[in-house]
Amino acid sequence: MAVFVAPELPVAPEIVRDYENAFQRDRPKSRALYERAGEVFPSGVTHDARYLSPFPLYMQEASGAYKWDVDGHRYIDYAIGHGALLFGHAHPNLVEAVQSQVARGTHFGAAHELEIEWGEWVKRLIPSAERVRFTASGTEATHMAIRLARSFTGRTRVLKFEGHFHGWHDAVTAAVEPPYDIPSSSGVPHAVLDEVLVLAPDLEKVEAALSSGEIAAVIVEPTGAAWGALPIDPEFLHGLREVTRATGTVLIFDEVITGFRCSPGGAQQVYGITPDLTTLAKILAGGLPGGAVCGRLEIMDIMRFGETTAWNRGGRISHPGTYNGNPISAVGGIAALKLAADGRAQTHANALAEQLRAGMNEVGARYGLGGCAYGTFSMFHMIFDRARLHAGGGPVYAKGKDPRVTKLRKAMIVLGVDLFSSGGMVSAVHTEADIRFTLEAFSHAMGSLDAEGTLQ
């Protein structure tokens, strides 16, 4: 394992003046692995977000807020496990818990006490969690939540919002990226897409849609589309809670990213809104595979055996799943939620993210990009279109598709910082030194991009 040390400020910023060549020249092992991967995986990757031209980075170890690639380069990590690692890489509490459990068994094919303790922590922290059901991923969790809502209400249609991401199952592929009239994936039947109503977050339009009595559920990312890339007004969420309650529509908060990150109880605790159902993953399992649906007793109890209930209109929902509540994810989750419970980690990460956003905006202002960095809690995003910024608009490109984002990411990579597409997330183990390093790198990177005309 590489030594866990705080990085120094960039000492060779001249490398960024030719960042495209430096990126490729100094990472021959990543290039070679990508060539090998191309013979195994479509486009050589196992997750769409890891695709990067001409080749992605290949990592070999990580500790705290840092990770090291196969060519020996160290990075301050703001992808941070796609948001799953609030406590950084290889936190000793999680390492100890997982190592101990592996020796006792990885899959009992039976119930075990650890899954109960894990669920009790969810109930203790998430305000809406009267009952809990574990899944193996966030996508499975939103899939289950929508099915529960349809069974509970006896309705079939679902309302989602433009740009909001809820996984990759058929029911949520509509309107993920602009242009919103094209689903994010082929292979989805029109009959499925016809059951999904897509709206902008406009309360009057939502109220009109729900008055039809056809909508089973409204699903929403509570901080806005793509973990806040398109921010949402908390007042809208309060109105949404009122109108869904009045029309008997199930309100689903997708807190796969925001759960335990915004606060111990997620965004719902901060905003003072209790949804009917909540979906969780990522931090839930301490960065290991695992998801959950939690929420109102009468909705969750549609999965109960041997009972007929007044609200169980469509019959019992079956829910198998080989890795539901598996003991490895359970011990990782228990360790993570214990660390998350007092709120100190979130307070630290939120404060550092605020410093980072402010510093990036100071740099951006030099290039006429006032407000280029934005976000809430421990999350940050960036946009580079001057006209849209000055008009108060949002991104003009689909998430991560702005070519300037890719250029910035490569420039930051050669300086030792790995962003997550057009932004990233701060963890509880990032430090003020990391923020200073990142802002220094950002200043050099933006200067290089401006010099080549990329920011015009």
Tab-separated table of C-alpha atoms in Angstrom:
chain	number	residue	atom	x	y	z
A	1	MET	CA	0.000	0.000	0.000
A	2	ALA	CA	1.316	3.461	-0.893
A	3	VAL	CA	2.106	5.756	2.017
A	4	PHE	CA	-0.802	7.987	3.081
A	5	VAL	CA	0.586	11.530	2.874
A	6	ALA	CA	-0.805	14.956	2.081
A	7	PRO	CA	0.321	16.172	-1.345
A	8	GLU	CA	2.392	19.263	-1.871
A	9	LEU	CA	1.245	22.058	-4.154
A	10	PRO	CA	1.986	21.460	-7.843
A	11	VAL	CA	5.686	22.028	-8.442
A	12	ALA	CA	5.718	21.616	-12.220
A	13	PRO	CA	2.679	23.489	-13.590
A	14	GLU	CA	4.399	23.728	-16.977
A	15	ILE	CA	3.306	20.129	-17.583
A	16	VAL	CA	-0.254	21.315	-18.059
A	17	ARG	CA	0.707	23.502	-21.017
A	18	ASP	CA	0.750	20.347	-23.105
A	19	TYR	CA	-1.683	18.309	-21.028
A	20	GLU	CA	-3.027	16.146	-23.871
A	21	ASN	CA	0.429	14.813	-24.714
A	22	ALA	CA	1.437	14.626	-21.061
A	23	PHE	CA	-1.673	12.593	-20.240
A	24	GLN	CA	-0.829	9.991	-22.886
A	25	ARG	CA	2.957	10.021	-22.623
A	26	ASP	CA	3.111	9.499	-18.865
A	27	ARG	CA	0.532	6.707	-18.586
A	28	PRO	CA	1.762	3.857	-20.802
A	29	LYS	CA	0.508	1.136	-18.466
A	30	SER	CA	-3.028	2.536	-18.478
A	31	ARG	CA	-2.905	2.664	-22.276
A	32	ALA	CA	-1.727	-0.960	-22.451
A	33	LEU	CA	-4.433	-2.152	-20.079
A	34	TYR	CA	-7.075	-0.350	-22.097
A	35	GLU	CA	-5.897	-2.066	-25.270
A	36	ARG	CA	-6.192	-5.372	-23.433
A	37	ALA	CA	-9.638	-4.464	-22.071
A	38	GLY	CA	-10.855	-3.699	-25.584
A	39	GLU	CA	-10.658	-7.424	-26.327
A	40	VAL	CA	-12.847	-8.204	-23.317
A	41	PHE	CA	-15.422	-5.415	-22.796
A	42	PRO	CA	-17.462	-3.279	-25.217
A	43	SER	CA	-15.465	-0.043	-25.564
A	44	GLY	CA	-13.087	-1.529	-22.994
A	45	VAL	CA	-15.031	-0.375	-19.899
A	46	THR	CA	-17.403	-1.832	-17.315
A	47	HIS	CA	-19.233	1.424	-16.486
A	48	ASP	CA	-20.206	4.209	-18.894
A	49	ALA	CA	-18.777	6.922	-16.616
A	50	ARG	CA	-15.309	5.351	-16.761
A	51	TYR	CA	-14.972	5.827	-20.501
A	52	LEU	CA	-12.342	8.423	-21.401
A	53	SER	CA	-10.665	9.007	-24.749
A	54	PRO	CA	-8.034	7.968	-25.736
A	55	PHE	CA	-7.957	5.675	-22.678
A	56	PRO	CA	-9.191	5.748	-19.073
A	57	LEU	CA	-7.032	5.708	-15.972
A	58	TYR	CA	-6.385	2.337	-14.358
A	59	MET	CA	-5.986	2.429	-10.583
A	60	GLN	CA	-4.176	-0.077	-8.405
A	61	GLU	CA	-4.571	1.194	-4.821
A	62	ALA	CA	-6.161	3.912	-2.751
A	63	SER	CA	-6.096	5.312	0.765
A	64	GLY	CA	-8.056	8.133	2.334
A	65	ALA	CA	-8.691	10.891	-0.205
A	66	TYR	CA	-5.993	9.640	-2.590
A	67	LYS	CA	-5.568	6.964	-5.208
A	68	TRP	CA	-2.622	5.766	-7.294
A	69	ASP	CA	-2.734	4.612	-10.895
A	70	VAL	CA	-0.771	1.732	-12.411
A	71	ASP	CA	1.881	4.190	-13.629
A	72	GLY	CA	2.526	5.406	-10.089
A	73	HIS	CA	0.738	8.768	-10.269
A	74	ARG	CA	-1.101	9.944	-7.171
A	75	TYR	CA	-4.422	11.800	-7.376
A	76	ILE	CA	-6.641	13.670	-4.985
A	77	ASP	CA	-9.875	11.824	-5.634
A	78	TYR	CA	-13.182	13.642	-6.099
A	79	ALA	CA	-14.935	10.743	-7.833
A	80	ILE	CA	-14.599	9.051	-4.438
A	81	GLY	CA	-16.193	5.771	-5.462
A	82	HIS	CA	-18.911	7.473	-7.544
A	83	GLY	CA	-19.998	9.139	-4.310
A	84	ALA	CA	-19.996	5.974	-2.221
A	85	LEU	CA	-16.947	6.749	-0.082
A	86	LEU	CA	-17.899	9.477	2.386
A	87	PHE	CA	-15.091	8.179	4.620
A	88	GLY	CA	-12.528	7.821	1.872
A	89	HIS	CA	-10.708	4.776	0.589
A	90	ALA	CA	-9.784	1.910	2.892
A	91	HIS	CA	-11.051	3.476	6.104
A	92	PRO	CA	-9.569	1.336	8.914
A	93	ASN	CA	-12.962	0.700	10.546
A	94	LEU	CA	-14.381	-0.682	7.317
A	95	VAL	CA	-11.247	-2.640	6.472
A	96	GLU	CA	-11.244	-4.329	9.871
A	97	ALA	CA	-14.961	-5.140	9.687
A	98	VAL	CA	-14.784	-6.625	6.199
A	99	GLN	CA	-11.597	-8.601	6.791
A	100	SER	CA	-13.048	-10.102	9.960
A	101	GLN	CA	-16.297	-11.078	8.249
A	102	VAL	CA	-14.650	-12.644	5.188
A	103	ALA	CA	-13.054	-15.194	7.506
A	104	ARG	CA	-16.468	-16.021	8.985
A	105	GLY	CA	-18.355	-16.314	5.713
A	106	THR	CA	-19.266	-14.223	2.683
A	107	HIS	CA	-22.692	-15.667	1.911
A	108	PHE	CA	-24.697	-17.832	4.280
A	109	GLY	CA	-27.639	-18.414	1.976
A	110	ALA	CA	-29.674	-17.703	5.102
A	111	ALA	CA	-30.809	-14.905	7.394
A	112	HIS	CA	-28.226	-13.491	9.804
A	113	GLU	CA	-28.028	-10.998	12.669
A	114	LEU	CA	-25.868	-8.529	10.745
A	115	GLU	CA	-28.670	-7.710	8.292
A	116	ILE	CA	-30.921	-6.823	11.241
A	117	GLU	CA	-28.328	-4.523	12.776
A	118	TRP	CA	-27.739	-2.873	9.390
A	119	GLY	CA	-31.458	-2.289	8.937
A	120	GLU	CA	-31.766	-0.913	12.461
A	121	TRP	CA	-29.126	1.701	11.629
A	122	VAL	CA	-31.118	2.727	8.547
A	123	LYS	CA	-34.269	3.055	10.640
A	124	ARG	CA	-32.389	5.073	13.247
A	125	LEU	CA	-30.990	7.582	10.739
A	126	ILE	CA	-33.469	7.955	7.848
A	127	PRO	CA	-36.684	9.762	8.910
A	128	SER	CA	-38.945	7.916	6.433
A	129	ALA	CA	-37.664	4.425	7.279
A	130	GLU	CA	-40.455	2.577	9.099
A	131	ARG	CA	-39.433	-0.622	7.295
A	132	VAL	CA	-36.372	-1.504	5.196
A	133	ARG	CA	-35.632	-3.938	2.385
A	134	PHE	CA	-32.102	-4.448	1.085
A	135	THR	CA	-31.159	-4.823	-2.578
A	136	ALA	CA	-27.834	-5.233	-4.327
A	137	SER	CA	-27.718	-1.782	-5.967
A	138	GLY	CA	-29.344	1.624	-6.294
A	139	THR	CA	-30.882	0.674	-9.626
A	140	GLU	CA	-32.584	-2.297	-7.996
A	141	ALA	CA	-33.797	-0.018	-5.206
A	142	THR	CA	-35.556	2.455	-7.529
A	143	HIS	CA	-36.970	-0.467	-9.498
A	144	MET	CA	-38.442	-1.909	-6.307
A	145	ALA	CA	-39.758	1.465	-5.103
A	146	ILE	CA	-41.664	2.054	-8.325
A	147	ARG	CA	-43.139	-1.454	-8.210
A	148	LEU	CA	-44.223	-0.934	-4.620
A	149	ALA	CA	-45.906	2.349	-5.536
A	150	ARG	CA	-47.788	0.761	-8.417
A	151	SER	CA	-48.987	-2.101	-6.257
A	152	PHE	CA	-49.977	0.216	-3.395
A	153	THR	CA	-51.951	2.678	-5.530
A	154	GLY	CA	-53.315	0.355	-8.189
A	155	ARG	CA	-52.054	2.870	-10.770
A	156	THR	CA	-49.340	2.347	-13.382
A	157	ARG	CA	-47.906	5.690	-14.514
A	158	VAL	CA	-44.815	7.275	-12.979
A	159	LEU	CA	-43.798	10.940	-13.020
A	160	LYS	CA	-40.101	11.806	-13.181
A	161	PHE	CA	-38.277	15.066	-13.833
A	162	GLU	CA	-36.017	16.153	-16.663
A	163	GLY	CA	-32.385	15.240	-16.092
A	164	HIS	CA	-32.979	13.203	-12.939
A	165	PHE	CA	-31.097	9.914	-12.866
A	166	HIS	CA	-32.561	6.896	-11.086
A	167	GLY	CA	-30.500	4.000	-12.415
A	168	TRP	CA	-30.662	2.099	-15.671
A	169	HIS	CA	-33.787	-0.080	-15.537
A	170	ASP	CA	-36.419	0.444	-18.230
A	171	ALA	CA	-38.831	2.633	-16.276
A	172	VAL	CA	-36.287	5.412	-15.642
A	173	THR	CA	-34.462	5.704	-18.973
A	174	ALA	CA	-36.668	8.587	-20.121
A	175	ALA	CA	-35.309	12.150	-20.115
A	176	VAL	CA	-32.000	11.524	-18.387
A	177	GLU	CA	-29.916	13.730	-20.682
A	178	PRO	CA	-30.850	16.364	-23.262
A	179	PRO	CA	-32.483	16.111	-25.697
A	180	TYR	CA	-35.060	14.821	-23.231
A	181	ASP	CA	-37.318	13.263	-25.840
A	182	ILE	CA	-34.709	10.555	-26.494
A	183	PRO	CA	-34.319	7.830	-23.841
A	184	SER	CA	-30.868	7.237	-22.377
A	185	SER	CA	-30.809	3.707	-23.769
A	186	SER	CA	-32.098	1.771	-26.732
A	187	GLY	CA	-33.852	-1.536	-26.175
A	188	VAL	CA	-36.641	-0.054	-24.045
A	189	PRO	CA	-40.178	-0.753	-25.348
A	190	HIS	CA	-42.331	2.260	-26.193
A	191	ALA	CA	-45.051	0.709	-24.042
A	192	VAL	CA	-42.790	1.131	-21.016
A	193	LEU	CA	-41.824	4.700	-21.888
A	194	ASP	CA	-45.495	5.575	-22.374
A	195	GLU	CA	-46.046	4.824	-18.695
A	196	VAL	CA	-43.563	7.542	-17.696
A	197	LEU	CA	-44.584	11.189	-17.654
A	198	VAL	CA	-41.659	13.613	-17.750
A	199	LEU	CA	-41.943	17.198	-16.532
A	200	ALA	CA	-39.746	20.118	-15.564
A	201	PRO	CA	-39.937	20.798	-11.803
A	202	ASP	CA	-42.958	23.090	-12.119
A	203	LEU	CA	-45.452	22.600	-9.291
A	204	GLU	CA	-48.485	23.772	-11.258
A	205	LYS	CA	-47.755	21.263	-14.021
A	206	VAL	CA	-47.183	18.521	-11.465
A	207	GLU	CA	-50.467	19.325	-9.722
A	208	ALA	CA	-52.335	19.230	-13.023
A	209	ALA	CA	-50.770	15.872	-13.910
A	210	LEU	CA	-51.580	14.313	-10.537
A	211	SER	CA	-55.200	15.486	-10.693
A	212	SER	CA	-55.809	12.857	-13.388
A	213	GLY	CA	-55.572	10.096	-10.767
A	214	GLU	CA	-53.325	8.033	-13.058
A	215	ILE	CA	-49.935	8.636	-11.434
A	216	ALA	CA	-48.727	5.978	-9.005
A	217	ALA	CA	-45.525	7.717	-7.957
A	218	VAL	CA	-43.400	10.809	-8.298
A	219	ILE	CA	-39.678	10.070	-8.074
A	220	VAL	CA	-37.158	12.849	-7.541
A	221	GLU	CA	-33.517	13.512	-6.664
A	222	PRO	CA	-34.048	15.896	-3.740
A	223	THR	CA	-30.999	18.096	-4.454
A	224	GLY	CA	-31.784	18.282	-8.168
A	225	ALA	CA	-31.001	16.420	-11.363
A	226	ALA	CA	-27.740	14.457	-11.452
A	227	TRP	CA	-26.953	15.073	-7.753
A	228	GLY	CA	-27.556	18.774	-8.125
A	229	ALA	CA	-26.185	19.552	-11.600
A	230	LEU	CA	-29.595	21.125	-12.211
A	231	PRO	CA	-30.473	22.394	-8.719
A	232	ILE	CA	-33.984	22.162	-7.347
A	233	ASP	CA	-35.682	24.594	-4.953
A	234	PRO	CA	-36.415	22.999	-1.558
A	235	GLU	CA	-39.713	24.919	-1.565
A	236	PHE	CA	-40.670	22.942	-4.645
A	237	LEU	CA	-40.057	19.757	-2.666
A	238	HIS	CA	-42.340	20.958	0.125
A	239	GLY	CA	-45.050	21.696	-2.424
A	240	LEU	CA	-44.473	18.324	-4.025
A	241	ARG	CA	-44.988	16.631	-0.666
A	242	GLU	CA	-48.303	18.444	-0.204
A	243	VAL	CA	-49.708	17.678	-3.649
A	244	THR	CA	-48.647	14.011	-3.622
A	245	ARG	CA	-50.233	13.545	-0.210
A	246	ALA	CA	-53.456	15.234	-1.353
A	247	THR	CA	-53.755	13.015	-4.443
A	248	GLY	CA	-52.715	9.725	-2.842
A	249	THR	CA	-49.566	9.591	-4.967
A	250	VAL	CA	-46.459	7.903	-3.580
A	251	LEU	CA	-43.532	10.322	-3.212
A	252	ILE	CA	-40.148	8.639	-3.715
A	253	PHE	CA	-36.946	10.415	-2.719
A	254	ASP	CA	-34.013	8.925	-4.603
A	255	GLU	CA	-31.263	9.390	-2.015
A	256	VAL	CA	-28.828	6.900	-3.514
A	257	ILE	CA	-26.200	9.667	-3.528
A	258	THR	CA	-27.560	12.119	-0.959
A	259	GLY	CA	-28.483	9.535	1.666
A	260	PHE	CA	-26.135	9.928	4.676
A	261	ARG	CA	-24.103	12.487	2.674
A	262	CYS	CA	-26.110	15.698	3.161
A	263	SER	CA	-26.679	14.804	6.804
A	264	PRO	CA	-26.998	11.581	8.810
A	265	GLY	CA	-30.624	11.423	7.670
A	266	GLY	CA	-29.987	12.524	4.104
A	267	ALA	CA	-31.533	15.473	2.267
A	268	GLN	CA	-34.944	14.683	3.746
A	269	GLN	CA	-33.667	15.384	7.246
A	270	VAL	CA	-32.178	18.733	6.210
A	271	TYR	CA	-35.288	19.830	4.306
A	272	GLY	CA	-37.739	18.524	6.887
A	273	ILE	CA	-39.679	16.467	4.338
A	274	THR	CA	-40.668	12.847	4.890
A	275	PRO	CA	-41.286	11.011	1.594
A	276	ASP	CA	-43.340	7.835	1.384
A	277	LEU	CA	-40.384	5.813	0.104
A	278	THR	CA	-36.640	6.413	0.003
A	279	THR	CA	-34.055	4.639	-2.110
A	280	LEU	CA	-30.487	4.263	-0.829
A	281	ALA	CA	-27.134	2.807	-1.912
A	282	LYS	CA	-23.469	3.912	-2.033
A	283	ILE	CA	-22.686	5.204	1.498
A	284	LEU	CA	-25.365	2.797	2.786
A	285	ALA	CA	-22.957	-0.127	2.324
A	286	GLY	CA	-19.737	1.741	3.022
A	287	GLY	CA	-18.802	1.670	-0.656
A	288	LEU	CA	-19.524	-2.047	-1.068
A	289	PRO	CA	-22.367	-3.297	-3.301
A	290	GLY	CA	-25.702	-2.708	-1.634
A	291	GLY	CA	-28.933	-0.754	-1.874
A	292	ALA	CA	-32.198	-0.433	-0.009
A	293	VAL	CA	-35.772	0.748	-0.186
A	294	CYS	CA	-37.256	2.084	3.021
A	295	GLY	CA	-40.449	3.895	3.884
A	296	ARG	CA	-44.004	3.737	5.155
A	297	LEU	CA	-45.071	0.566	6.903
A	298	GLU	CA	-48.227	-0.011	4.878
A	299	ILE	CA	-46.348	0.316	1.570
A	300	MET	CA	-43.357	-1.778	2.561
A	301	ASP	CA	-45.610	-4.470	4.005
A	302	ILE	CA	-46.795	-5.341	0.515
A	303	MET	CA	-43.810	-7.696	0.662
A	304	ARG	CA	-45.126	-9.491	3.768
A	305	PHE	CA	-45.951	-13.180	3.498
A	306	GLY	CA	-49.286	-14.773	4.281
A	307	GLU	CA	-51.468	-11.703	4.767
A	308	THR	CA	-54.104	-9.965	2.708
A	309	THR	CA	-54.286	-6.259	3.450
A	310	ALA	CA	-56.550	-3.440	2.384
A	311	TRP	CA	-53.690	-1.610	0.703
A	312	ASN	CA	-52.272	-4.642	-1.073
A	313	ARG	CA	-54.307	-4.073	-4.217
A	314	GLY	CA	-52.105	-5.915	-6.653
A	315	GLY	CA	-51.162	-8.917	-4.548
A	316	ARG	CA	-47.909	-9.492	-2.724
A	317	ILE	CA	-44.658	-8.285	-4.331
A	318	SER	CA	-42.030	-10.997	-4.476
A	319	HIS	CA	-38.443	-9.936	-3.941
A	320	PRO	CA	-35.629	-12.478	-4.245
A	321	GLY	CA	-32.024	-11.398	-4.801
A	322	THR	CA	-28.930	-13.484	-4.193
A	323	TYR	CA	-26.953	-10.680	-2.585
A	324	ASN	CA	-29.687	-8.858	-0.664
A	325	GLY	CA	-28.323	-7.997	2.779
A	326	ASN	CA	-25.198	-10.105	2.295
A	327	PRO	CA	-22.917	-10.183	5.353
A	328	ILE	CA	-19.945	-8.441	3.702
A	329	SER	CA	-22.007	-5.436	2.627
A	330	ALA	CA	-23.793	-5.518	5.977
A	331	VAL	CA	-20.627	-5.154	8.059
A	332	GLY	CA	-19.358	-2.443	5.728
A	333	GLY	CA	-22.678	-0.658	6.016
A	334	ILE	CA	-22.806	-0.934	9.791
A	335	ALA	CA	-19.297	0.481	10.080
A	336	ALA	CA	-20.111	3.365	7.725
A	337	LEU	CA	-23.413	4.288	9.331
A	338	LYS	CA	-21.825	4.302	12.780
A	339	LEU	CA	-19.308	6.826	11.464
A	340	ALA	CA	-22.064	8.859	9.793
A	341	ALA	CA	-24.423	8.993	12.749
A	342	ASP	CA	-23.096	12.021	14.644
A	343	GLY	CA	-22.949	14.314	11.610
A	344	ARG	CA	-19.326	15.395	12.056
A	345	ALA	CA	-18.228	13.809	8.785
A	346	GLN	CA	-20.933	15.602	6.833
A	347	THR	CA	-20.199	18.949	8.491
A	348	HIS	CA	-16.501	18.641	7.614
A	349	ALA	CA	-17.112	17.588	3.997
A	350	ASN	CA	-19.778	20.252	3.450
A	351	ALA	CA	-17.498	23.006	4.746
A	352	LEU	CA	-14.583	21.954	2.562
A	353	ALA	CA	-16.839	21.752	-0.498
A	354	GLU	CA	-18.001	25.295	0.178
A	355	GLN	CA	-14.360	26.429	0.300
A	356	LEU	CA	-13.636	24.586	-2.933
A	357	ARG	CA	-16.600	26.092	-4.784
A	358	ALA	CA	-15.701	29.594	-3.600
A	359	GLY	CA	-12.066	29.177	-4.646
A	360	MET	CA	-13.007	27.828	-8.070
A	361	ASN	CA	-15.272	30.804	-8.611
A	362	GLU	CA	-12.436	33.179	-7.742
A	363	VAL	CA	-10.347	31.496	-10.423
A	364	GLY	CA	-13.228	31.402	-12.894
A	365	ALA	CA	-13.880	35.107	-12.455
A	366	ARG	CA	-10.490	35.843	-14.020
A	367	TYR	CA	-11.837	34.363	-17.238
A	368	GLY	CA	-15.292	35.905	-17.136
A	369	LEU	CA	-16.863	32.758	-15.696
A	370	GLY	CA	-18.643	34.158	-12.667
A	371	GLY	CA	-20.387	31.352	-10.791
A	372	CYS	CA	-18.815	28.537	-12.789
A	373	ALA	CA	-18.734	26.316	-9.682
A	374	TYR	CA	-21.901	25.598	-7.760
A	375	GLY	CA	-23.598	22.916	-5.707
A	376	THR	CA	-24.903	22.085	-2.269
A	377	PHE	CA	-23.624	20.125	0.711
A	378	SER	CA	-20.409	18.233	-0.176
A	379	MET	CA	-21.059	18.192	-3.933
A	380	PHE	CA	-19.778	20.530	-6.631
A	381	HIS	CA	-20.397	21.041	-10.349
A	382	MET	CA	-18.928	23.310	-13.007
A	383	ILE	CA	-20.204	24.924	-16.191
A	384	PHE	CA	-18.231	26.996	-18.674
A	385	ASP	CA	-20.728	28.688	-20.987
A	386	ARG	CA	-20.489	32.437	-20.328
A	387	ALA	CA	-23.816	33.315	-21.932
A	388	ARG	CA	-25.719	30.726	-19.954
A	389	LEU	CA	-23.946	31.726	-16.766
A	390	HIS	CA	-24.775	35.376	-17.206
A	391	ALA	CA	-28.379	34.527	-18.030
A	392	GLY	CA	-28.636	32.342	-14.950
A	393	GLY	CA	-29.171	29.216	-17.029
A	394	GLY	CA	-27.959	25.677	-16.537
A	395	PRO	CA	-25.637	23.464	-18.565
A	396	VAL	CA	-26.145	23.462	-22.332
A	397	TYR	CA	-24.612	20.024	-22.767
A	398	ALA	CA	-25.694	16.643	-21.506
A	399	LYS	CA	-23.962	15.686	-18.274
A	400	GLY	CA	-20.288	15.074	-18.933
A	401	LYS	CA	-20.655	15.625	-22.700
A	402	ASP	CA	-19.299	19.174	-22.816
A	403	PRO	CA	-15.892	18.733	-24.529
A	404	ARG	CA	-14.494	21.431	-22.239
A	405	VAL	CA	-15.228	19.183	-19.272
A	406	THR	CA	-13.077	16.415	-20.735
A	407	LYS	CA	-10.260	18.853	-21.432
A	408	LEU	CA	-10.414	20.226	-17.900
A	409	ARG	CA	-10.428	16.735	-16.427
A	410	LYS	CA	-7.304	15.739	-18.374
A	411	ALA	CA	-5.522	18.937	-17.400
A	412	MET	CA	-6.373	18.307	-13.747
A	413	ILE	CA	-5.279	14.672	-14.025
A	414	VAL	CA	-1.765	15.596	-15.162
A	415	LEU	CA	-1.571	17.884	-12.118
A	416	GLY	CA	-2.708	15.171	-9.710
A	417	VAL	CA	-6.461	15.733	-9.290
A	418	ASP	CA	-9.189	13.388	-10.539
A	419	LEU	CA	-12.607	14.997	-10.943
A	420	PHE	CA	-15.893	13.160	-11.436
A	421	SER	CA	-17.005	14.356	-14.858
A	422	SER	CA	-17.887	18.054	-14.471
A	423	GLY	CA	-17.515	18.148	-10.707
A	424	GLY	CA	-17.135	15.800	-7.817
A	425	MET	CA	-17.736	15.159	-4.149
A	426	VAL	CA	-15.720	15.923	-1.056
A	427	SER	CA	-15.223	13.278	1.619
A	428	ALA	CA	-14.741	13.415	5.360
A	429	VAL	CA	-11.035	12.665	4.890
A	430	HIS	CA	-10.208	15.441	2.448
A	431	THR	CA	-8.241	18.218	4.129
A	432	GLU	CA	-7.730	21.944	3.708
A	433	ALA	CA	-4.335	21.109	2.186
A	434	ASP	CA	-6.130	19.026	-0.444
A	435	ILE	CA	-8.425	21.962	-1.219
A	436	ARG	CA	-5.446	24.321	-1.593
A	437	PHE	CA	-3.713	21.833	-3.881
A	438	THR	CA	-6.861	21.428	-5.964
A	439	LEU	CA	-7.370	25.175	-6.353
A	440	GLU	CA	-3.745	25.645	-7.371
A	441	ALA	CA	-4.143	22.909	-9.969
A	442	PHE	CA	-7.452	24.376	-11.121
A	443	SER	CA	-5.803	27.765	-11.621
A	444	HIS	CA	-3.048	26.272	-13.787
A	445	ALA	CA	-5.536	24.137	-15.730
A	446	MET	CA	-7.895	27.019	-16.440
A	447	GLY	CA	-4.974	29.146	-17.596
A	448	SER	CA	-3.953	26.474	-20.082
A	449	LEU	CA	-7.495	25.991	-21.344
A	450	ASP	CA	-7.893	29.727	-21.788
A	451	ALA	CA	-4.582	29.999	-23.636
A	452	GLU	CA	-5.695	27.405	-26.160
A	453	GLY	CA	-9.087	29.093	-26.632
A	454	THR	CA	-11.124	26.343	-24.982
A	455	LEU	CA	-12.983	28.744	-22.683
A	456	GLN	CA	-14.192	30.995	-25.509
